[in-house]
Amino acid sequence: MRFKRFANIEQVEQHNSLKQFKRWRQERIRKLKMKDYSFTVPNAQPDIAFLQANRKQPSITWVGHSTFLIQIGGLNIITDPVWAGQMAFQKRLAPPGIQIEDVPPIDIVLISHSHYDHLNINSLRRLGGPRQLIVPAGLSQKLKLKGFLRVKELHWWESIHIHGIKFTFVPSQHWTRRNPWDTNSSHWGGWVIEPVGSRSRRLVGYEGGKTKQQSQTPHVIGASEEAAAAEASPVAKSASARNEAKARISRAEEKQNSGHAPGFRAEDAFAADAAERPVVSDSPTIYFAGDSGYFQGFKEIGRRFPIDVALMPIGAYEPEWFMGPQHVTPEQALQAFEDTGAKWFVPMHYGAFKLADDTPSEAICRLEAARQAKGIDPSRLVVLPHGESWRLAGTKHK
């Protein structure tokens, strides 16, 4: 059987050959002996009663890694469900924020791509509820062969409406493989979740500390327009812009004190009380970025959608010579956040598994150093512990 092979928008070399992998593994044996894993992402006591009963308030609960329970518009949504106790031969660094037995019935499952740390079949089987799967193009047949029959696959920029919520599959810069023969046979990307009609709200981002406005009716294309849009889009002509953005990020990294903010410890990022979280909206637009290297597509996503909350990866970036094309650094994640024009940033894709050579502490400390270097208001970074539910309409709404 011949597979269709999917590609990124920008021409980048993915460092995923066996030779490159062996080089990294040899380097890693030396590096891991010098790494400090004493810090782990803390777990908050989950409000299971609230999560089980809630069908009105929008909320985001971080289970761990790239797994979130998102409640919006009366739907229970899970992103990239992974409750596995280990990944390859590495044990999980911190337990999931919610035990899978306590998860409320799931209406929608969003999959960003097929890598094992984002799609765990056993976890998917154990979730209760109707479980409508929405997945990247090329992945539905594999899941149907596993016994999942309620599967809908989308290409980039395609959307589906379910009970008043619109789900749009958006690009990322990554790749896929679950066995040696299926490389890039399914696509990869992120998801924008927005209540239908929410675009009448015009206050959607920040510029220089002030709220900026975006168009109320961004154009969203379907699969039939994908090729033409890729040809005409400024993203496809963005090599010089991409190099300029990466140069800005490199300059910002050089200004930081070896990737750490003076006097800042990783523990400090989790000092905020859940009751003090920002109030977002009764009908927020949420962007789940999945996995991605830095690319100009973040700007295009921001142009098309008025994003309130961006769930952005910050881990598995070291060594950068190997991971760079597929995983953003914390500094690049902040640049991507600014590119999208989102109001709030929630870091993810760190703290659960040893997927690369960076530690949870390093990722959080570099993120804080980059925030200070860019002058981003600290209230716009919402660093969640595992298990906390951020009630986006505020805690006063019972």
PDB file of N, CA and C in Angstrom, residues 194 199-207 211-218 285 298-308 337-343:
ATOM      1  N   GLU A 194     -13.285  27.399  18.788  1.00  0.00           N
ATOM      2  CA  GLU A 194     -13.981  28.679  18.965  1.00  0.00           C
ATOM      3  C   GLU A 194     -15.488  28.482  18.943  1.00  0.00           C
ATOM      4  N   ARG A 199     -16.682  35.654  17.118  1.00  0.00           N
ATOM      5  CA  ARG A 199     -15.838  36.662  16.481  1.00  0.00           C
ATOM      6  C   ARG A 199     -16.431  38.055  16.507  1.00  0.00           C
ATOM      7  N   SER A 200     -17.616  38.208  17.080  1.00  0.00           N
ATOM      8  CA  SER A 200     -18.150  39.549  17.267  1.00  0.00           C
ATOM      9  C   SER A 200     -17.365  40.302  18.333  1.00  0.00           C
ATOM     10  N   ARG A 201     -16.594  39.534  19.167  1.00  0.00           N
ATOM     11  CA  ARG A 201     -15.724  40.180  20.151  1.00  0.00           C
ATOM     12  C   ARG A 201     -14.472  40.641  19.434  1.00  0.00           C
ATOM     13  N   ARG A 202     -14.172  41.918  19.521  1.00  0.00           N
ATOM     14  CA  ARG A 202     -13.077  42.448  18.728  1.00  0.00           C
ATOM     15  C   ARG A 202     -11.773  42.589  19.522  1.00  0.00           C
ATOM     16  N   LEU A 203     -11.824  42.565  20.839  1.00  0.00           N
ATOM     17  CA  LEU A 203     -10.602  42.750  21.610  1.00  0.00           C
ATOM     18  C   LEU A 203      -9.912  41.404  21.737  1.00  0.00           C
ATOM     19  N   VAL A 204      -8.837  41.232  21.008  1.00  0.00           N
ATOM     20  CA  VAL A 204      -8.282  39.888  20.886  1.00  0.00           C
ATOM     21  C   VAL A 204      -6.780  39.793  21.082  1.00  0.00           C
ATOM     22  N   GLY A 205      -6.082  40.832  21.436  1.00  0.00           N
ATOM     23  CA  GLY A 205      -4.645  40.693  21.585  1.00  0.00           C
ATOM     24  C   GLY A 205      -3.996  41.924  22.149  1.00  0.00           C
ATOM     25  N   TYR A 206      -2.676  41.946  22.086  1.00  0.00           N
ATOM     26  CA  TYR A 206      -1.909  43.039  22.670  1.00  0.00           C
ATOM     27  C   TYR A 206      -0.873  43.546  21.688  1.00  0.00           C
ATOM     28  N   GLU A 207      -0.633  44.839  21.717  1.00  0.00           N
ATOM     29  CA  GLU A 207       0.481  45.453  21.019  1.00  0.00           C
ATOM     30  C   GLU A 207       0.989  46.578  21.897  1.00  0.00           C
ATOM     31  N   THR A 211      -4.512  46.759  23.912  1.00  0.00           N
ATOM     32  CA  THR A 211      -5.298  45.750  23.208  1.00  0.00           C
ATOM     33  C   THR A 211      -5.423  46.134  21.744  1.00  0.00           C
ATOM     34  N   LYS A 212      -5.225  45.131  20.856  1.00  0.00           N
ATOM     35  CA  LYS A 212      -5.357  45.400  19.424  1.00  0.00           C
ATOM     36  C   LYS A 212      -6.645  44.780  18.902  1.00  0.00           C
ATOM     37  N   GLN A 213      -7.047  45.168  17.706  1.00  0.00           N
ATOM     38  CA  GLN A 213      -8.264  44.664  17.106  1.00  0.00           C
ATOM     39  C   GLN A 213      -7.925  43.895  15.840  1.00  0.00           C
ATOM     40  N   GLN A 214      -8.737  42.867  15.575  1.00  0.00           N
ATOM     41  CA  GLN A 214      -8.598  42.103  14.357  1.00  0.00           C
ATOM     42  C   GLN A 214      -9.938  42.069  13.637  1.00  0.00           C
ATOM     43  N   SER A 215      -9.866  41.645  12.379  1.00  0.00           N
ATOM     44  CA  SER A 215     -11.085  41.542  11.583  1.00  0.00           C
ATOM     45  C   SER A 215     -12.078  40.590  12.234  1.00  0.00           C
ATOM     46  N   GLN A 216     -13.363  40.924  12.122  1.00  0.00           N
ATOM     47  CA  GLN A 216     -14.401  40.074  12.695  1.00  0.00           C
ATOM     48  C   GLN A 216     -14.650  38.828  11.852  1.00  0.00           C
ATOM     49  N   THR A 217     -14.235  38.845  10.602  1.00  0.00           N
ATOM     50  CA  THR A 217     -14.553  37.724   9.728  1.00  0.00           C
ATOM     51  C   THR A 217     -13.304  37.252   8.984  1.00  0.00           C
ATOM     52  N   PRO A 218     -12.307  36.662   9.690  1.00  0.00           N
ATOM     53  CA  PRO A 218     -11.156  36.096   8.994  1.00  0.00           C
ATOM     54  C   PRO A 218     -11.606  34.981   8.062  1.00  0.00           C
ATOM     55  N   THR A 285     -11.755  31.781  22.548  1.00  0.00           N
ATOM     56  CA  THR A 285     -11.140  31.057  21.446  1.00  0.00           C
ATOM     57  C   THR A 285      -9.812  30.510  21.939  1.00  0.00           C
ATOM     58  N   PHE A 298       2.704  30.654  12.328  1.00  0.00           N
ATOM     59  CA  PHE A 298       2.073  31.181  13.538  1.00  0.00           C
ATOM     60  C   PHE A 298       1.429  32.544  13.264  1.00  0.00           C
ATOM     61  N   LYS A 299       2.086  33.340  12.432  1.00  0.00           N
ATOM     62  CA  LYS A 299       1.513  34.650  12.101  1.00  0.00           C
ATOM     63  C   LYS A 299       0.232  34.494  11.285  1.00  0.00           C
ATOM     64  N   GLU A 300       0.226  33.515  10.385  1.00  0.00           N
ATOM     65  CA  GLU A 300      -0.966  33.301   9.564  1.00  0.00           C
ATOM     66  C   GLU A 300      -2.132  32.822  10.426  1.00  0.00           C
ATOM     67  N   ILE A 301      -1.843  31.977  11.392  1.00  0.00           N
ATOM     68  CA  ILE A 301      -2.893  31.520  12.310  1.00  0.00           C
ATOM     69  C   ILE A 301      -3.461  32.709  13.081  1.00  0.00           C
ATOM     70  N   GLY A 302      -2.567  33.577  13.554  1.00  0.00           N
ATOM     71  CA  GLY A 302      -3.016  34.763  14.267  1.00  0.00           C
ATOM     72  C   GLY A 302      -3.818  35.709  13.398  1.00  0.00           C
ATOM     73  N   ARG A 303      -3.497  35.756  12.113  1.00  0.00           N
ATOM     74  CA  ARG A 303      -4.238  36.624  11.198  1.00  0.00           C
ATOM     75  C   ARG A 303      -5.662  36.121  10.980  1.00  0.00           C
ATOM     76  N   ARG A 304      -5.831  34.813  11.015  1.00  0.00           N
ATOM     77  CA  ARG A 304      -7.129  34.231  10.712  1.00  0.00           C
ATOM     78  C   ARG A 304      -8.057  34.097  11.919  1.00  0.00           C
ATOM     79  N   PHE A 305      -7.480  34.042  13.125  1.00  0.00           N
ATOM     80  CA  PHE A 305      -8.300  33.746  14.308  1.00  0.00           C
ATOM     81  C   PHE A 305      -8.012  34.723  15.452  1.00  0.00           C
ATOM     82  N   PRO A 306      -9.048  35.163  16.148  1.00  0.00           N
ATOM     83  CA  PRO A 306      -8.878  36.031  17.323  1.00  0.00           C
ATOM     84  C   PRO A 306      -8.659  35.172  18.573  1.00  0.00           C
ATOM     85  N   ILE A 307      -7.423  34.814  18.835  1.00  0.00           N
ATOM     86  CA  ILE A 307      -7.109  33.822  19.863  1.00  0.00           C
ATOM     87  C   ILE A 307      -7.044  34.471  21.241  1.00  0.00           C
ATOM     88  N   ASP A 308      -7.734  33.871  22.186  1.00  0.00           N
ATOM     89  CA  ASP A 308      -7.654  34.297  23.582  1.00  0.00           C
ATOM     90  C   ASP A 308      -6.529  33.582  24.317  1.00  0.00           C
ATOM     91  N   PHE A 337       3.891  32.860  20.288  1.00  0.00           N
ATOM     92  CA  PHE A 337       2.763  33.417  21.038  1.00  0.00           C
ATOM     93  C   PHE A 337       2.491  34.857  20.597  1.00  0.00           C
ATOM     94  N   GLU A 338       3.530  35.655  20.483  1.00  0.00           N
ATOM     95  CA  GLU A 338       3.354  37.028  20.010  1.00  0.00           C
ATOM     96  C   GLU A 338       2.877  37.046  18.562  1.00  0.00           C
ATOM     97  N   ASP A 339       3.380  36.118  17.753  1.00  0.00           N
ATOM     98  CA  ASP A 339       2.955  36.054  16.351  1.00  0.00           C
ATOM     99  C   ASP A 339       1.450  35.814  16.232  1.00  0.00           C
ATOM    100  N   THR A 340       0.907  34.981  17.107  1.00  0.00           N
ATOM    101  CA  THR A 340      -0.522  34.657  17.014  1.00  0.00           C
ATOM    102  C   THR A 340      -1.414  35.786  17.525  1.00  0.00           C
ATOM    103  N   GLY A 341      -0.839  36.721  18.291  1.00  0.00           N
ATOM    104  CA  GLY A 341      -1.648  37.788  18.861  1.00  0.00           C
ATOM    105  C   GLY A 341      -2.529  37.328  19.999  1.00  0.00           C
ATOM    106  N   ALA A 342      -2.243  36.157  20.569  1.00  0.00           N
ATOM    107  CA  ALA A 342      -3.061  35.632  21.661  1.00  0.00           C
ATOM    108  C   ALA A 342      -2.906  36.491  22.911  1.00  0.00           C
ATOM    109  N   LYS A 343      -3.900  36.443  23.782  1.00  0.00           N
ATOM    110  CA  LYS A 343      -3.849  37.205  25.032  1.00  0.00           C
ATOM    111  C   LYS A 343      -3.039  36.495  26.112  1.00  0.00           C
TER     112      LYS A 343
END
